[in-house]
mmCIF file of C-alpha atoms in Angstrom:
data_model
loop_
_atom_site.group_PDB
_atom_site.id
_atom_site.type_symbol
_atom_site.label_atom_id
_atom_site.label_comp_id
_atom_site.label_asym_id
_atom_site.label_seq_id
_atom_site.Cartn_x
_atom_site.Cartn_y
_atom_site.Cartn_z
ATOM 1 C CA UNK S 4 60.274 -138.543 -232.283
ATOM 2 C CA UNK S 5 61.779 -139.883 -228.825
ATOM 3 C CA UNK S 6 64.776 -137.133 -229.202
ATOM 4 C CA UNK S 7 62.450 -134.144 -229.826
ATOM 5 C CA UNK S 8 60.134 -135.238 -227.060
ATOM 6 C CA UNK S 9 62.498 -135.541 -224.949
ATOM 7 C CA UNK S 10 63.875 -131.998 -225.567
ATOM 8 C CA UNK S 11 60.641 -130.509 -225.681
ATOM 9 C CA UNK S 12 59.891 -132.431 -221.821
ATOM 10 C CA UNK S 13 63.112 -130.983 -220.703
ATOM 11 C CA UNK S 14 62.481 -127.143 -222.137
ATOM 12 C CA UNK S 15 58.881 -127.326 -219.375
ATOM 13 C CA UNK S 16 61.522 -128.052 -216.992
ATOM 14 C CA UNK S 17 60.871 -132.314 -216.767
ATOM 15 C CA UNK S 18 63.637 -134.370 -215.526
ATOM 16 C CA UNK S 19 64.161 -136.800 -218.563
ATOM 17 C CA UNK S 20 65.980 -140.095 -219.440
ATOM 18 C CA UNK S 21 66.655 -141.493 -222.969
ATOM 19 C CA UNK S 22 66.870 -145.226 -223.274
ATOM 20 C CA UNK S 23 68.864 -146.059 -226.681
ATOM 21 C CA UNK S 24 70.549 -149.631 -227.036
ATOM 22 C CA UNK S 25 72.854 -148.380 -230.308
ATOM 23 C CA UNK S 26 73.866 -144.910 -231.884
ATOM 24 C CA UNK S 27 72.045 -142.049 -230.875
ATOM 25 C CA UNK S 28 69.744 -140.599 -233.741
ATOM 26 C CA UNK S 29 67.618 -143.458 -234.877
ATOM 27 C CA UNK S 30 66.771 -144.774 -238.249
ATOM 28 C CA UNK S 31 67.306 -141.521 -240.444
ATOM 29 C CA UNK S 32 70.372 -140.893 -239.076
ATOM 30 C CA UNK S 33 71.682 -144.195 -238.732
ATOM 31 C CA UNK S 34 70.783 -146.628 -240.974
ATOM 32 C CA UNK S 35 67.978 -144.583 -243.199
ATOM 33 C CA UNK S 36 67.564 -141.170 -245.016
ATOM 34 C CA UNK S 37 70.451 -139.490 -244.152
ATOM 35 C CA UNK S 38 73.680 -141.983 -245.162
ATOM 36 C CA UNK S 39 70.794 -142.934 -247.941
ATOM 37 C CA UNK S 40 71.001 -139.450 -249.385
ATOM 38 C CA UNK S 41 74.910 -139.904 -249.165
ATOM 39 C CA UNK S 42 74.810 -142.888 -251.437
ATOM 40 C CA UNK S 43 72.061 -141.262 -253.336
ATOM 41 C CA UNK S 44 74.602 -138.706 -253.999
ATOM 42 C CA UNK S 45 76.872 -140.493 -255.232
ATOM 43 C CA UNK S 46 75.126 -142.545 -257.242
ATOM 44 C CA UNK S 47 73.679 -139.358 -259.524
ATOM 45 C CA UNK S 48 77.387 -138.117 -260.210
ATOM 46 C CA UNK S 49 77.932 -141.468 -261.590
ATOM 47 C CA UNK S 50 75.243 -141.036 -263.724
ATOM 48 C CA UNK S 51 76.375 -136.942 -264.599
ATOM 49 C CA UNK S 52 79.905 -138.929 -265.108
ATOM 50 C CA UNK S 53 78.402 -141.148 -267.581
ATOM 51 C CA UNK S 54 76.500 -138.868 -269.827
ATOM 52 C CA UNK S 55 79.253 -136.204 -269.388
ATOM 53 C CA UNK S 56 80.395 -136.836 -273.275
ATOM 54 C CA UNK S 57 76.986 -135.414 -274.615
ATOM 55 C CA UNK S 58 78.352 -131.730 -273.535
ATOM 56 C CA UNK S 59 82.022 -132.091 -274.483
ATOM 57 C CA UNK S 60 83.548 -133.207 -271.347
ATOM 58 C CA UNK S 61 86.196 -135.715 -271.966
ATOM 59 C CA UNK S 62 86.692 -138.899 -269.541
ATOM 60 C CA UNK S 63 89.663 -136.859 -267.998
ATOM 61 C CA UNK S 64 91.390 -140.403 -267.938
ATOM 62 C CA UNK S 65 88.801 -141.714 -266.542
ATOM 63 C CA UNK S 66 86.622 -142.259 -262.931
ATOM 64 C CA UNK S 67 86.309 -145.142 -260.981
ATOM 65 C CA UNK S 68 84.418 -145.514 -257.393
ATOM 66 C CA UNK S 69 86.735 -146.115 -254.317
ATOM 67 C CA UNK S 70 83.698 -147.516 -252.299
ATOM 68 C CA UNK S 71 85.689 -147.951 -249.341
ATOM 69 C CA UNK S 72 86.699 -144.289 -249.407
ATOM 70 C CA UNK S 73 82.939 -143.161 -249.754
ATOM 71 C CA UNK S 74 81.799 -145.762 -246.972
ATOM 72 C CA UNK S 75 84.694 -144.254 -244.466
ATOM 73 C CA UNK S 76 83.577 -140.676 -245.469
ATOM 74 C CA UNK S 77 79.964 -141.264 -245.328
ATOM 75 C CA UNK S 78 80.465 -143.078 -241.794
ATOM 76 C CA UNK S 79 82.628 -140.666 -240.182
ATOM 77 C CA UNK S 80 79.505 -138.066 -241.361
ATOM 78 C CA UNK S 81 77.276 -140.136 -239.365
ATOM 79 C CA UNK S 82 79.269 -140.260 -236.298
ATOM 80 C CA UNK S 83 79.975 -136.276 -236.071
ATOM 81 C CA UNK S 84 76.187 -136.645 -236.489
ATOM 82 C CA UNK S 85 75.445 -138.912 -233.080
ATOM 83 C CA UNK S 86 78.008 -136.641 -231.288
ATOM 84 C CA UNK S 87 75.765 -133.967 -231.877
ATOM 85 C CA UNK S 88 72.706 -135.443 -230.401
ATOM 86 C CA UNK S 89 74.762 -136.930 -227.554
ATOM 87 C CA UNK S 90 75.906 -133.039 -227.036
ATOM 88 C CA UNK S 91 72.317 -131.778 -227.733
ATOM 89 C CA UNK S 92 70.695 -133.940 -225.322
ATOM 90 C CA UNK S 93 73.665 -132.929 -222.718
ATOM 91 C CA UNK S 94 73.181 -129.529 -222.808
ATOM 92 C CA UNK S 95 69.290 -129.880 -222.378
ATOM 93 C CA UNK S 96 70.323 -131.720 -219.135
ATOM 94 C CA UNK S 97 68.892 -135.084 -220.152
ATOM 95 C CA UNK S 98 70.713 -138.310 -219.167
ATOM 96 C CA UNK S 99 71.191 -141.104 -221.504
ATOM 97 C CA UNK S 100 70.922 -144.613 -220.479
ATOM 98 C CA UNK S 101 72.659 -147.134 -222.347
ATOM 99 C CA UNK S 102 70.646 -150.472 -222.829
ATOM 100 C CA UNK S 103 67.250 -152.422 -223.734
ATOM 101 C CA UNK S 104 64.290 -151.047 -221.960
ATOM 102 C CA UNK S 105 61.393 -153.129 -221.030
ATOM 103 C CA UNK S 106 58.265 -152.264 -218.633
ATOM 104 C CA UNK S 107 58.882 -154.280 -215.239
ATOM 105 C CA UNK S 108 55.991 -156.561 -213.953
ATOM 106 C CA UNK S 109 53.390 -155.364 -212.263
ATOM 107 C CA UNK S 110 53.015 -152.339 -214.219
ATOM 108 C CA UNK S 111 49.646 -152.814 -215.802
ATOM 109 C CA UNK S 112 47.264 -151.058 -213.456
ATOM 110 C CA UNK S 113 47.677 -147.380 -212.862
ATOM 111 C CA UNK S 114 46.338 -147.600 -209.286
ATOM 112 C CA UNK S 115 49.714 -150.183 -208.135
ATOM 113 C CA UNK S 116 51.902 -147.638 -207.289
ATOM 114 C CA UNK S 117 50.504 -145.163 -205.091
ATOM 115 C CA UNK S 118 52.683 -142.199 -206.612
ATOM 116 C CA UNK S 119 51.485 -142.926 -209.894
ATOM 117 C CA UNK S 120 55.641 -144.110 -211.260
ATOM 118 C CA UNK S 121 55.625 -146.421 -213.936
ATOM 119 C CA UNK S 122 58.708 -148.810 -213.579
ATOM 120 C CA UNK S 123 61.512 -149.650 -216.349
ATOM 121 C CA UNK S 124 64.400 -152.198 -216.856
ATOM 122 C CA UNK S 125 67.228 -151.268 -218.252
ATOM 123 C CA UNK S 126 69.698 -154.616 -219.437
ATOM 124 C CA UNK S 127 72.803 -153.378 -220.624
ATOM 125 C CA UNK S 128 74.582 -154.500 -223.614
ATOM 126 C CA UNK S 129 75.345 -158.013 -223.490
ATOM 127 C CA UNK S 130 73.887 -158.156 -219.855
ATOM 128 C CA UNK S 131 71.030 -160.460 -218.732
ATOM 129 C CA UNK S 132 67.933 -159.762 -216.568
ATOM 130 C CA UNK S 133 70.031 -159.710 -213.457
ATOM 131 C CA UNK S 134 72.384 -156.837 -214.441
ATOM 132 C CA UNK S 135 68.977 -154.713 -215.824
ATOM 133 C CA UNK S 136 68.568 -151.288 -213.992
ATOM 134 C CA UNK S 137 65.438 -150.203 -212.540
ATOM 135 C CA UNK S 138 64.365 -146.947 -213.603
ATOM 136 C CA UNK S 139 60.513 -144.838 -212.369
ATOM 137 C CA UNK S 140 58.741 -142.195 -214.247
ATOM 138 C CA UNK S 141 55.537 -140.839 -214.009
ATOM 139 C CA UNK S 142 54.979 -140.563 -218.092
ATOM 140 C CA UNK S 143 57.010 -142.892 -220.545
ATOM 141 C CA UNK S 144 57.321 -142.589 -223.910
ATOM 142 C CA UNK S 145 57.670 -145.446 -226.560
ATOM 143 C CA UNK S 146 59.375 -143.912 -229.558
ATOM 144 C CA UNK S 147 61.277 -147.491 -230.793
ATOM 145 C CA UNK S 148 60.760 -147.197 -234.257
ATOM 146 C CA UNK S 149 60.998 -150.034 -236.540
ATOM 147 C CA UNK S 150 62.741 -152.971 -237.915
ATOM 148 C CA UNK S 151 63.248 -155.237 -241.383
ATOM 149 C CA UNK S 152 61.006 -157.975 -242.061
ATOM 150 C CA UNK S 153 62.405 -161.260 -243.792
ATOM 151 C CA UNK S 154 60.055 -163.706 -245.186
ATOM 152 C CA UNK S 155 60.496 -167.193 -243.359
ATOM 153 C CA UNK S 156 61.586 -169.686 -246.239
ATOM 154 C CA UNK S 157 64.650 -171.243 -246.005
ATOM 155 C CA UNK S 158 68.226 -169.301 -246.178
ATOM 156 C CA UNK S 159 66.727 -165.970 -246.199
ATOM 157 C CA UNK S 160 68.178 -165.056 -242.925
ATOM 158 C CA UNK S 161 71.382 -166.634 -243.491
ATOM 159 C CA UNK S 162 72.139 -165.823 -247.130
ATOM 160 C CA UNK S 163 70.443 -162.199 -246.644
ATOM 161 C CA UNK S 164 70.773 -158.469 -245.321
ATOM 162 C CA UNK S 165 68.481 -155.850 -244.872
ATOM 163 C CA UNK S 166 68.249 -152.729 -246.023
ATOM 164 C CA UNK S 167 70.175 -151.979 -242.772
ATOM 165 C CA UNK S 168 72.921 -154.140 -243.991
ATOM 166 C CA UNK S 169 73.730 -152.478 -247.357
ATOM 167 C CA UNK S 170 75.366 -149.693 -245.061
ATOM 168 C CA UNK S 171 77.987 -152.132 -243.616
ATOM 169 C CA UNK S 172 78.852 -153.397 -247.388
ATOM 170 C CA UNK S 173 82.981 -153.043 -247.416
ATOM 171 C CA UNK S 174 83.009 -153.180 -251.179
ATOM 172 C CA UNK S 175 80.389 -152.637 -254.378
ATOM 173 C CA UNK S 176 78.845 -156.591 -255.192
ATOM 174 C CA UNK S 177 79.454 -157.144 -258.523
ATOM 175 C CA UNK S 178 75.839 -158.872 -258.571
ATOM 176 C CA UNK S 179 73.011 -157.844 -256.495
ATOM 177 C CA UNK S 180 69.330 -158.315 -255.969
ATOM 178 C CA UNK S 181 67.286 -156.860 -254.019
ATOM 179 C CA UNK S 182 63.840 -158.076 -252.954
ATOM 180 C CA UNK S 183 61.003 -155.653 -252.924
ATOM 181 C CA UNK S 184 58.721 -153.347 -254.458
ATOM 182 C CA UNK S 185 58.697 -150.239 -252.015
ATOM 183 C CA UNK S 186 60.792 -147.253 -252.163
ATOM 184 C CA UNK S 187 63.399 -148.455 -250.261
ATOM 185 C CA UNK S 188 63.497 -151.549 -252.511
ATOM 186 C CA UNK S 189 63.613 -148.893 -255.470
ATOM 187 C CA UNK S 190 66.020 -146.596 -254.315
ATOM 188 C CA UNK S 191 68.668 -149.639 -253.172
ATOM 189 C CA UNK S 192 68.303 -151.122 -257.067
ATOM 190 C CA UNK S 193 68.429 -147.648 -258.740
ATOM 191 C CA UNK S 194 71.737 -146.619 -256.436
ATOM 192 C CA UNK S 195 73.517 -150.191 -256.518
ATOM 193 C CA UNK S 196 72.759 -150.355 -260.665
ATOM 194 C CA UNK S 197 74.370 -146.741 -260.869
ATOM 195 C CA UNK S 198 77.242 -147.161 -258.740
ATOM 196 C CA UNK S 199 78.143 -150.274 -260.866
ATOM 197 C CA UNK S 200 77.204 -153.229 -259.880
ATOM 198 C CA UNK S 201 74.455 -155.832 -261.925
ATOM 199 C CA UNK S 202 71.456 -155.178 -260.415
ATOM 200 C CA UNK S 203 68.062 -157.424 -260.025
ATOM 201 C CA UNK S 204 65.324 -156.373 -258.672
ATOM 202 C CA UNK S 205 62.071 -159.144 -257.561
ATOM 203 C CA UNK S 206 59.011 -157.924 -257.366
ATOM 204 C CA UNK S 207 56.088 -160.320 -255.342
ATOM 205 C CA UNK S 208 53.610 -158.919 -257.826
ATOM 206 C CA UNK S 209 53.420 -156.442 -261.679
ATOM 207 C CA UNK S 210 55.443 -153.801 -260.540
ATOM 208 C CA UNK S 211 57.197 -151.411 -257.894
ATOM 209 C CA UNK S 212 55.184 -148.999 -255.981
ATOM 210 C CA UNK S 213 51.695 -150.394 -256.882
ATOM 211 C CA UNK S 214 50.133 -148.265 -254.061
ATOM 212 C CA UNK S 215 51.725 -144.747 -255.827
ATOM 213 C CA UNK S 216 49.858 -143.194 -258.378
ATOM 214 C CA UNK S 217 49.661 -145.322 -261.510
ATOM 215 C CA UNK S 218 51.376 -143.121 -263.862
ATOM 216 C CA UNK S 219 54.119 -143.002 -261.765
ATOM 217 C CA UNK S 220 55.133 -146.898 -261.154
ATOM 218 C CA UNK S 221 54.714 -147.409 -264.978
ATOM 219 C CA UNK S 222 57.149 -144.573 -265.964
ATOM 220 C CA UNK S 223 59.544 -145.721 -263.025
ATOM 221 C CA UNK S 224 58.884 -149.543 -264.187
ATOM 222 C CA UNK S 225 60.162 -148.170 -268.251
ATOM 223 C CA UNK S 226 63.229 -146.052 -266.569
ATOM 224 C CA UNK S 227 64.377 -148.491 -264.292
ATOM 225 C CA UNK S 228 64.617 -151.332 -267.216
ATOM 226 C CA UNK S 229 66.556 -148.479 -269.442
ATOM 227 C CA UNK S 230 69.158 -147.569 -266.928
ATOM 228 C CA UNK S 231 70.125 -151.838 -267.105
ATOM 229 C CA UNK S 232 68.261 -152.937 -263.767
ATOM 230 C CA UNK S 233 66.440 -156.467 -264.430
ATOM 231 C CA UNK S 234 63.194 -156.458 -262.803
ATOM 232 C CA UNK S 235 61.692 -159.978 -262.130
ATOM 233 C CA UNK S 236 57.881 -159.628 -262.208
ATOM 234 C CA UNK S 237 54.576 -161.765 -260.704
ATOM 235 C CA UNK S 238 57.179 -163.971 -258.858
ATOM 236 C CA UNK S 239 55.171 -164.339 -255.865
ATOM 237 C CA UNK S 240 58.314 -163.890 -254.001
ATOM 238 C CA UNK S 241 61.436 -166.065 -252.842
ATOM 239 C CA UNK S 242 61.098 -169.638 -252.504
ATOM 240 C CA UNK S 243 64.768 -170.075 -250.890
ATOM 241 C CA UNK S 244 68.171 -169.132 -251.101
ATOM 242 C CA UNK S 245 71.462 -171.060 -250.798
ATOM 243 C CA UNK S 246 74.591 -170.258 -250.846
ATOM 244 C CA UNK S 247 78.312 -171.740 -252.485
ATOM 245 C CA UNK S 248 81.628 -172.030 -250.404
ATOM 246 C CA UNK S 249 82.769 -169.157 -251.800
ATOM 247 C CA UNK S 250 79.552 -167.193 -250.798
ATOM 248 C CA UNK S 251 77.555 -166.815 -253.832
ATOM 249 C CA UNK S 252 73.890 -166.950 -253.563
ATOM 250 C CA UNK S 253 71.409 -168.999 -255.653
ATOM 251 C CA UNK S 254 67.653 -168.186 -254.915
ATOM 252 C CA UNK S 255 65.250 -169.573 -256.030
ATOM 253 C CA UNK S 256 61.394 -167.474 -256.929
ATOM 254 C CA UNK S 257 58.423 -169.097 -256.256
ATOM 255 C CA UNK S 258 57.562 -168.420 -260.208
ATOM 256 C CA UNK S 259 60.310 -171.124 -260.992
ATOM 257 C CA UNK S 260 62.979 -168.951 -262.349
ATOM 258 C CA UNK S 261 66.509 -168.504 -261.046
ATOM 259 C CA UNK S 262 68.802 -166.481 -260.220
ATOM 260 C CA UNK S 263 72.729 -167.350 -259.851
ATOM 261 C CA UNK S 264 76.098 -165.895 -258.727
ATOM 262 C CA UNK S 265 74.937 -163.419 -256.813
ATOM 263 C CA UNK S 266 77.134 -161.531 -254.360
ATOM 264 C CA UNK S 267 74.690 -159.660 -251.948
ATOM 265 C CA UNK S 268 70.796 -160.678 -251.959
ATOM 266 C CA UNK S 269 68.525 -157.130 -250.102
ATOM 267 C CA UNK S 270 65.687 -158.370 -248.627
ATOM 268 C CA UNK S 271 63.847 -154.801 -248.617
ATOM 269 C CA UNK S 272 59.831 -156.169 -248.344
ATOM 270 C CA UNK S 273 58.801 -153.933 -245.485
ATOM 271 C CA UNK S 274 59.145 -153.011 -241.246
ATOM 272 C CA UNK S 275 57.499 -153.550 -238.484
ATOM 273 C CA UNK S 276 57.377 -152.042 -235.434
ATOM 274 C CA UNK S 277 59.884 -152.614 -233.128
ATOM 275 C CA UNK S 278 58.275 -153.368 -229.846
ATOM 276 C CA UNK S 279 59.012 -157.214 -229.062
ATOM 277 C CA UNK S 280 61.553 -156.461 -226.474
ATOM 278 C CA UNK S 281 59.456 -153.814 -224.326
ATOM 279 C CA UNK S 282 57.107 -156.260 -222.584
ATOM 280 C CA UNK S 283 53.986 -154.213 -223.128
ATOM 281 C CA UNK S 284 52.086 -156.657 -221.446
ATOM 282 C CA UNK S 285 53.976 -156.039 -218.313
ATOM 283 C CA UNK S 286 52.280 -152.632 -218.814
ATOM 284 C CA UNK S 287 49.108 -153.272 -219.336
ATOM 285 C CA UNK S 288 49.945 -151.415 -223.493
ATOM 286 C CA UNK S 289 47.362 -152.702 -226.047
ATOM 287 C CA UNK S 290 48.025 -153.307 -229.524
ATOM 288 C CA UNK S 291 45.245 -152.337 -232.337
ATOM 289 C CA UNK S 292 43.658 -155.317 -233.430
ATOM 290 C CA UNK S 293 45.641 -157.950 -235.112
ATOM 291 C CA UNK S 294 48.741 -156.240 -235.898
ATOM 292 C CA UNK S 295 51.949 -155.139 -233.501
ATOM 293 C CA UNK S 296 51.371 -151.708 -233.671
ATOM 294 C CA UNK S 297 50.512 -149.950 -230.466
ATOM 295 C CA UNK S 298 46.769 -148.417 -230.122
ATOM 296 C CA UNK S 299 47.035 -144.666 -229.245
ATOM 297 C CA UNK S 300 44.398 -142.299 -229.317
ATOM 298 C CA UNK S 301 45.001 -138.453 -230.958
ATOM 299 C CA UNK S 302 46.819 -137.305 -227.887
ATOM 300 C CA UNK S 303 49.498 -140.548 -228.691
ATOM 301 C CA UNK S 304 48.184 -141.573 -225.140
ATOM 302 C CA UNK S 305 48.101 -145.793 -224.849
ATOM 303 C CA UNK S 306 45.693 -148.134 -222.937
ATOM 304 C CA UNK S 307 47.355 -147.773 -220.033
ATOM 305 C CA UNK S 308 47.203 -144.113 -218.275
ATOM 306 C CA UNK S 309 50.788 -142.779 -218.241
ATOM 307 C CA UNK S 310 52.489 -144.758 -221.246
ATOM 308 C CA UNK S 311 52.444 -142.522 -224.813
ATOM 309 C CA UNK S 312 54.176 -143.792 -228.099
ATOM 310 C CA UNK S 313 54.296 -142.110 -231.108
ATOM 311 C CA UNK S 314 56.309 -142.495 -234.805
ATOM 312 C CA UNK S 315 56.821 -146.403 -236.592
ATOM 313 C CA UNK S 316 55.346 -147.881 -233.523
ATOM 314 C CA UNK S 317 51.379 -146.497 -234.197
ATOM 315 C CA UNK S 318 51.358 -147.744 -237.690
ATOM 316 C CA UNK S 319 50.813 -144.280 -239.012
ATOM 317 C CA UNK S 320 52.688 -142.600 -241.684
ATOM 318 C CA UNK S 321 56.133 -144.127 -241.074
ATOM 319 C CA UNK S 322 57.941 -141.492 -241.820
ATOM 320 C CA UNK S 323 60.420 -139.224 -239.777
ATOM 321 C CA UNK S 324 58.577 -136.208 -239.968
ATOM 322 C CA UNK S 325 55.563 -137.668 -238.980
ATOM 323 C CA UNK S 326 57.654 -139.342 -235.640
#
């Protein structure tokens, strides 16, 4: 959303700044659908590789998965990818700032700067709030997207990654779980048990995707048990998680049972909206009632006259083509 905004602002002839603190791109193209679809990829040819026999194809001495070769192609894909944006965004003539962006204070009412500008810091990367750079726009746009959630019982953040972290994994876990019941819970089990490793998945409550249509969970509950993935139902979630010296996880449901040895635990229960770091307050931004996400109206215009957001940040559909 912030990257085609920005475009679009710059095609009427806008001067425009982009404020991104990592790769350009976003979720999708980062840490989401696109290196997903990589892995998804792979993970189906392992599965035409195992079934191959049933039309007369012989093992042709066999196959076995160089992860690290498919992590070093898939992440060289993503980078061609952010050089395109970072060219794209160049030849619309907008700059890119480098850094954390947060309102400034005083922001809140329209009526404090006579011109109407709206005032943003800028910290750099490993800076503090006396390196931060002040920038002034008339209109600013919040497109942050969204982060993991980990539930707060004790080890999860130490022993755990998020779904964000199964794209820095050097080499397959011979054991995983992963912790969720959404599709991105789903689709890490189903791609982790294909690829090879032993895969567990924990579901909070009877099954995965209990909000799809009925039908579908149950037949997806059925095929996910018959391709070897063992799904831990009612558990009412993780209790804690510890871990060995030599790194292997024990964690513990809140059901009782247990699970042990395991190389790489995916905490996959949900997002939220990444907004902590803006200062909305500082800007006068509200928030819909009792929840982070930030109230817009159905011109993605905020509380505060000048300020927009759209995508993960409303708490609509969080998807990328909705952004």
């Amino acid at each position: 959303g912030g990257i085609a905004s920005a475009r679009r602002a710059a095609s009427y002839g806008a001067k425009v700044g982009i404020v991104e603190r990592s790769r350009m791109g976003g979720t999708c193209v980062n840490v989401g659908c696109v290196p997903k679809k990589v892995m998804w990829n792979a993970a189906e040819i392992a599965e035409s590789l195992e079934h191959m026999h049933h039309y007369g194809f012989s093992s042709f001495g066999g196959s076995e998965l160089d992860w690290n070769f498919l992590k070093k192609a898939r992440d060289a894909y993503i980078l061609r990818l952010n050089g395109i944006y970072d060219r794209n965004l160049a030849s619309s003539g907008i700059a890119t700032i480098s850094g954390t962006a947060s309102f400034a204070p005083g922001n809140a009412d329209a009526d404090t700067d006579a011109d109407g500008f709206i005032e943003v810091l800028v910290t750099p990367d490993g800076g503090d709030s006396d390196s931060a750079v002040k920038y002034s726009a008339k209109h600013v746009l919040i497109a942050t997207g969204g982060r993991p959630v980990f539930p707060d019982a004790p080890g999860v953040r130490e022993h755990c990654i998020s779904s964000d972290g199964f794209f820095d994994l050097d080499q397959l876990p011979e054991k995983s779980v992963v912790v969720g019941a959404g599709y991105i819970a789903v689709e890490l089990a189903g791609m982790l048990q294909s690829l090879g490793s032993d895969t567990s998945l924990v579901l909070r409550k009877e099954r995965a995707l209990r909000d799809f249509d009925e039908m579908l969970s149950e037949c997806l509950d059925e095929e996910m048990k018959r391709n070897g993935i063992s799904v831990y139902c009612k558990t009412d979630g993780v209790a804690s998680i510890s871990a060995d010296a030599g790194g292997k996880k024990t964690i513990q449901l809140k059901n009782g049972e247990v699970l042990s040895d395991v190389d790489v635990c995916i905490m996959a229960i949900g997002r939220e909206p990444l907004v902590e770091p803006l200062n909305l307050e500082n800007a006068g931004v509200q928030y819909q009632d009792g929840t982070n996400y930030i109230d817009v109206n159905e011109y993605c215009e905020t509380s505060r006259e000048g300020v927009f957001a759209l995508g993960d940040v409303i708490g609509e559909v969080e998807l990328t083509p909705t952004a």
